[in-house]
Coordinates of C-alpha atoms in Angstrom, one line a residue:
M20 CA 81.0 -75.2 110.3
S21 CA 77.8 -76.4 108.5
R22 CA 75.5 -75.7 111.7
A23 CA 77.5 -71.5 112.2
L24 CA 76.4 -70.5 108.5
P25 CA 73.0 -70.0 109.4
K26 CA 73.6 -68.3 111.9
Y27 CA 75.5 -65.7 109.8
N28 CA 73.3 -65.5 107.0
K29 CA 70.4 -64.3 109.5
R30 CA 72.5 -62.0 111.4
R31 CA 73.1 -60.4 107.8
V32 CA 69.8 -60.5 106.9
A33 CA 68.7 -58.5 110.1
I34 CA 71.7 -55.4 109.1
I35 CA 69.7 -55.7 106.0
G36 CA 66.4 -55.6 106.7
G37 CA 67.8 -52.7 109.6
V38 CA 69.4 -50.7 106.4
A39 CA 66.2 -50.5 104.9
A40 CA 64.1 -50.0 107.6
V41 CA 65.7 -46.7 108.5
A42 CA 65.8 -45.7 105.2
L43 CA 62.2 -46.0 104.5
S44 CA 61.4 -44.3 107.3
G45 CA 63.7 -41.4 105.4
A46 CA 62.3 -41.1 102.7
V47 CA 58.7 -40.9 105.0
I48 CA 60.1 -38.2 106.5
A49 CA 62.0 -36.2 103.6
G50 CA 58.2 -36.4 102.2
S51 CA 56.3 -35.0 105.0
A52 CA 58.6 -32.4 105.2
L53 CA 58.6 -31.9 101.2
A54 CA 54.5 -32.1 101.6
G55 CA 54.2 -29.7 104.7
E56 CA 56.4 -27.3 102.6
T57 CA 54.0 -27.3 99.7
S58 CA 51.1 -27.1 101.6
K59 CA 53.0 -24.1 103.5
N60 CA 54.1 -22.5 99.7
T61 CA 50.2 -23.1 99.0
N62 CA 48.4 -21.7 102.1
S63 CA 51.1 -18.5 101.6
Q64 CA 49.8 -18.1 98.1
A65 CA 46.6 -18.0 98.9
A66 CA 46.7 -15.5 101.9
R67 CA 48.9 -13.0 99.6
T68 CA 45.7 -13.2 96.9
K69 CA 43.2 -13.0 99.7
A70 CA 44.9 -9.7 101.5
S71 CA 43.3 -7.2 102.7
P72 CA 43.7 -4.1 100.3
G73 CA 45.2 -1.6 102.5
T74 CA 44.4 2.3 103.0
V75 CA 46.1 5.7 102.3
S76 CA 47.5 7.6 105.1
C77 CA 47.6 11.3 104.1
P78 CA 49.1 14.0 106.6
A79 CA 46.8 16.5 108.2
V80 CA 46.5 19.8 106.4
A81 CA 44.0 21.8 109.0
P82 CA 46.6 21.8 111.8
S83 CA 49.3 23.4 109.4
L84 CA 47.2 26.4 108.1
P85 CA 47.7 29.7 109.8
A86 CA 44.7 32.2 111.3
I87 CA 42.1 31.8 108.0
P88 CA 41.1 35.1 107.1
A89 CA 36.7 35.6 107.3
S90 CA 36.7 36.1 103.7
A91 CA 38.1 32.8 102.7
K92 CA 37.4 30.7 105.6
A93 CA 34.0 28.9 103.3
E94 CA 36.7 28.0 100.1
V95 CA 39.0 26.7 102.5
D96 CA 36.3 24.6 104.2
R97 CA 35.2 23.7 100.8
N98 CA 38.5 22.3 99.9
L99 CA 39.6 20.8 103.4
A100 CA 36.3 18.9 103.2
L101 CA 37.3 17.7 99.0
L102 CA 41.0 16.6 100.8
D103 CA 38.8 14.1 103.5
T104 CA 36.6 13.1 99.8
Q105 CA 39.7 12.2 97.5
I106 CA 41.0 10.2 100.5
A107 CA 37.9 8.4 101.3
E108 CA 37.8 7.5 96.9
A109 CA 41.4 6.6 97.1
N110 CA 40.4 4.1 99.7
K111 CA 37.0 3.0 97.9
R112 CA 39.4 2.8 94.3
L113 CA 41.7 0.2 96.4
V114 CA 38.9 -2.0 97.1
D115 CA 37.2 -1.9 93.6
T116 CA 40.6 -3.0 92.6
V117 CA 42.3 -5.1 94.7
G118 CA 43.9 -8.0 92.7
Q119 CA 44.4 -6.1 89.7
G120 CA 47.7 -4.3 88.2
G121 CA 51.7 -5.4 88.5
A122 CA 52.9 -4.9 92.3
N123 CA 53.2 -1.3 91.9
F124 CA 50.0 -0.7 90.7
A125 CA 47.7 1.0 93.8
Q126 CA 51.2 3.5 94.1
N127 CA 51.2 4.1 90.3
A128 CA 47.6 4.3 90.0
I129 CA 45.5 5.8 93.5
V130 CA 48.5 6.6 95.6
G131 CA 50.4 8.9 92.9
P132 CA 47.1 10.4 91.3
L133 CA 45.9 11.1 95.0
K134 CA 49.3 13.3 95.6
D135 CA 48.4 15.6 92.5
K136 CA 45.1 15.9 93.5
R137 CA 46.1 17.0 96.6
V138 CA 48.4 19.5 95.6
A139 CA 46.0 21.1 93.8
T140 CA 43.3 21.5 96.7
I141 CA 45.9 22.5 98.4
N142 CA 47.3 25.0 96.5
R143 CA 44.1 26.2 96.3
I144 CA 43.3 26.9 100.2
A145 CA 47.2 28.7 99.8
T146 CA 45.5 31.0 97.6
A147 CA 42.3 31.5 99.2
I148 CA 44.5 32.6 102.6
G149 CA 46.8 34.8 100.3
R150 CA 44.3 37.1 99.2
T151 CA 43.8 38.8 102.5
A152 CA 46.9 37.7 104.3
A153 CA 50.1 36.0 103.7
K154 CA 50.0 33.2 101.7
P155 CA 50.9 30.2 103.3
T156 CA 53.7 28.2 101.7
G157 CA 56.0 24.6 102.1
L158 CA 52.1 22.9 102.7
D159 CA 52.9 21.3 99.4
S160 CA 54.9 18.6 101.6
L161 CA 52.0 17.6 103.5
A162 CA 50.5 16.3 99.9
A163 CA 52.6 13.0 99.2
C164 CA 50.0 10.1 101.5
T165 CA 51.2 6.5 101.7
L166 CA 49.6 3.3 101.3
N167 CA 49.2 1.2 104.3
A168 CA 49.4 -2.3 102.7
G169 CA 47.0 -5.1 103.8
G170 CA 48.3 -7.6 101.2
A171 CA 50.4 -7.8 98.2
A172 CA 49.4 -7.2 94.7
G173 CA 48.4 -10.1 92.5
G174 CA 45.8 -12.8 91.8
G175 CA 42.8 -12.7 89.6
A176 CA 43.2 -11.5 85.8
A177 CA 45.5 -9.0 86.3
A178 CA 48.1 -8.0 83.7
S179 CA 52.1 -8.9 84.3
P180 CA 54.4 -5.9 86.0
S181 CA 56.6 -6.2 83.2
A182 CA 53.8 -6.2 80.2
S183 CA 53.6 -3.2 78.1
P184 CA 51.5 -0.8 77.7
T185 CA 50.2 -2.1 74.7
Q186 CA 50.5 -6.1 75.9
Q187 CA 48.2 -4.3 79.2
A188 CA 45.7 -2.9 76.8
G189 CA 41.6 -2.9 77.1
G190 CA 40.6 -4.1 80.3
N191 CA 38.4 -1.0 80.0
T192 CA 35.9 -2.9 77.5
G193 CA 36.4 -6.4 79.5
N194 CA 39.4 -8.5 80.2
T195 CA 37.2 -11.6 78.5
G196 CA 40.6 -13.6 77.8
N197 CA 43.6 -12.1 76.2
T198 CA 41.0 -10.7 73.3
G199 CA 41.2 -6.9 75.4
N200 CA 44.7 -6.7 75.2
T201 CA 44.5 -5.0 71.7
N202 CA 42.0 -2.4 72.3
A203 CA 42.5 1.2 73.0
A204 CA 42.4 3.4 75.7
G205 CA 39.6 5.2 74.8
T206 CA 38.6 9.1 75.8
V207 CA 36.2 10.8 77.7
S208 CA 33.9 13.4 76.6
C209 CA 31.9 16.0 79.0
P210 CA 29.5 18.2 78.0
A211 CA 31.3 22.0 78.2
V212 CA 30.6 23.7 81.5
A213 CA 31.2 27.4 80.7
P214 CA 29.2 28.4 77.2
S215 CA 26.1 27.6 80.0
L216 CA 27.4 30.1 82.7
P217 CA 24.9 33.6 82.8
A218 CA 27.0 37.3 83.3
I219 CA 30.0 36.3 85.8
P220 CA 29.9 38.8 89.0
A221 CA 33.7 40.4 89.1
S222 CA 33.5 38.8 92.5
A223 CA 33.1 35.2 91.6
K224 CA 35.4 35.7 88.4
A225 CA 38.9 34.2 90.0
E226 CA 37.0 31.6 91.4
V227 CA 34.7 30.2 89.0
D228 CA 37.9 30.2 86.6
R229 CA 39.6 27.9 89.1
N230 CA 36.9 25.6 89.0
L231 CA 36.3 25.8 84.9
A232 CA 40.3 24.7 84.9
L233 CA 39.4 21.9 87.1
L234 CA 37.6 20.8 84.7
D235 CA 39.5 20.2 82.5
T236 CA 42.3 18.8 85.0
Q237 CA 40.0 16.1 85.9
I238 CA 38.9 15.4 82.4
A239 CA 42.9 15.2 81.2
E240 CA 43.1 13.2 84.7
A241 CA 40.4 10.4 83.5
N242 CA 42.5 10.2 79.9
K243 CA 45.5 9.4 81.8
R244 CA 43.3 6.6 83.8
L245 CA 41.8 5.1 80.9
V246 CA 45.7 4.5 79.7
D247 CA 47.8 4.1 82.9
T248 CA 44.6 1.4 84.4
V249 CA 44.4 0.0 80.3
G250 CA 44.3 -4.0 80.0
Q251 CA 42.9 -4.5 83.3
G252 CA 39.1 -5.3 85.0
G253 CA 36.2 -6.7 83.6
A254 CA 33.9 -5.0 81.5
N255 CA 32.9 -1.9 82.9
F256 CA 35.7 -1.6 84.8
A257 CA 36.7 1.9 83.5
Q258 CA 33.1 2.9 83.4
N259 CA 32.4 2.1 87.4
A260 CA 37.2 3.2 87.9
I261 CA 36.9 6.4 86.1
V262 CA 33.7 7.9 84.3
G263 CA 31.4 7.0 87.2
P264 CA 33.8 8.8 89.5
L265 CA 34.4 11.8 87.1
K266 CA 30.8 12.8 86.9
D267 CA 31.1 13.0 90.8
K268 CA 33.8 15.3 90.6
R269 CA 32.6 17.1 88.2
V270 CA 28.9 17.8 90.2
A271 CA 31.0 18.9 93.3
T272 CA 32.9 21.3 90.5
I273 CA 29.9 22.4 89.4
N274 CA 28.3 23.0 92.4
R275 CA 31.3 25.6 93.7
I276 CA 31.1 27.1 90.3
A277 CA 27.2 28.0 90.9
T278 CA 27.6 28.8 94.8
A279 CA 30.6 31.4 93.9
I280 CA 27.9 33.2 91.4
G281 CA 25.2 32.9 93.8
R282 CA 27.0 34.9 96.0
T283 CA 26.5 37.8 94.6
A284 CA 23.8 37.2 91.6
A285 CA 20.8 34.2 90.4
K286 CA 22.2 31.4 91.7
P287 CA 22.1 29.3 88.4
T288 CA 20.5 26.0 88.1
G289 CA 20.2 22.8 86.9
L290 CA 24.1 23.1 85.9
D291 CA 24.7 19.3 87.3
S292 CA 23.0 17.9 83.7
L293 CA 26.5 18.8 82.3
A294 CA 28.5 16.9 85.0
A295 CA 28.0 13.2 83.3
C296 CA 30.4 12.1 80.4
T297 CA 30.7 9.6 78.3
L298 CA 33.3 6.9 77.1
N299 CA 35.0 7.2 73.5
K300 CA 36.0 3.4 72.9

């Protein structure tokens, strides 16, 4: 019996050792799986941060237009070109502001305002045609665009999607830490154009009035964007993303005013000097 006992003890040691080895192997496998999952999550987050900004996709307007009267062709062509410019500007803004704002930033700050601009431009096209032919209807249905997203919004120094407008304040003066979050959005100040115009021929008055009204609309849109994007971007965000593009829009609009007058009178010069606006903090 004394000789059988050691064999029994050896078997116990072997069994216990085997169990321990199995447990240890399970722990290693579980640890590896968790490590792999952590790495996968980290890589997914990095991929979202580096995702491309996407592009906007808008319905073509020209194919839906009726025959364009000769008298309206120039104005229709200008506004069709403006539709292309608006899309290009929106795509540029998607690139310039990638990583800013919350989940709906691109939709609310770029795609939505783009629809408003397209509505106004499409309405000008319909009005131009309607002066000497049947005014086309239903074109507003072509105004809305969609965002072909290249990745999720987020990353960078963006404000939380749930942050209030007050909490998001200050990006127009720099996003240095949290200091900008108490700053006001500011407004743009632009020179008046109407006082610098010469006598306006009767044939140009309607077009000049529309473009003067558009200048006011552009200022209102810029001021709204200053409010909507407050707290976003760096020190030069407002200047680069709002005030600078506003100048480009004003140059195009002022040039249309000068061209309209110049068709039947001396074309005014030097109006481009009224295009630049300043940011009042």
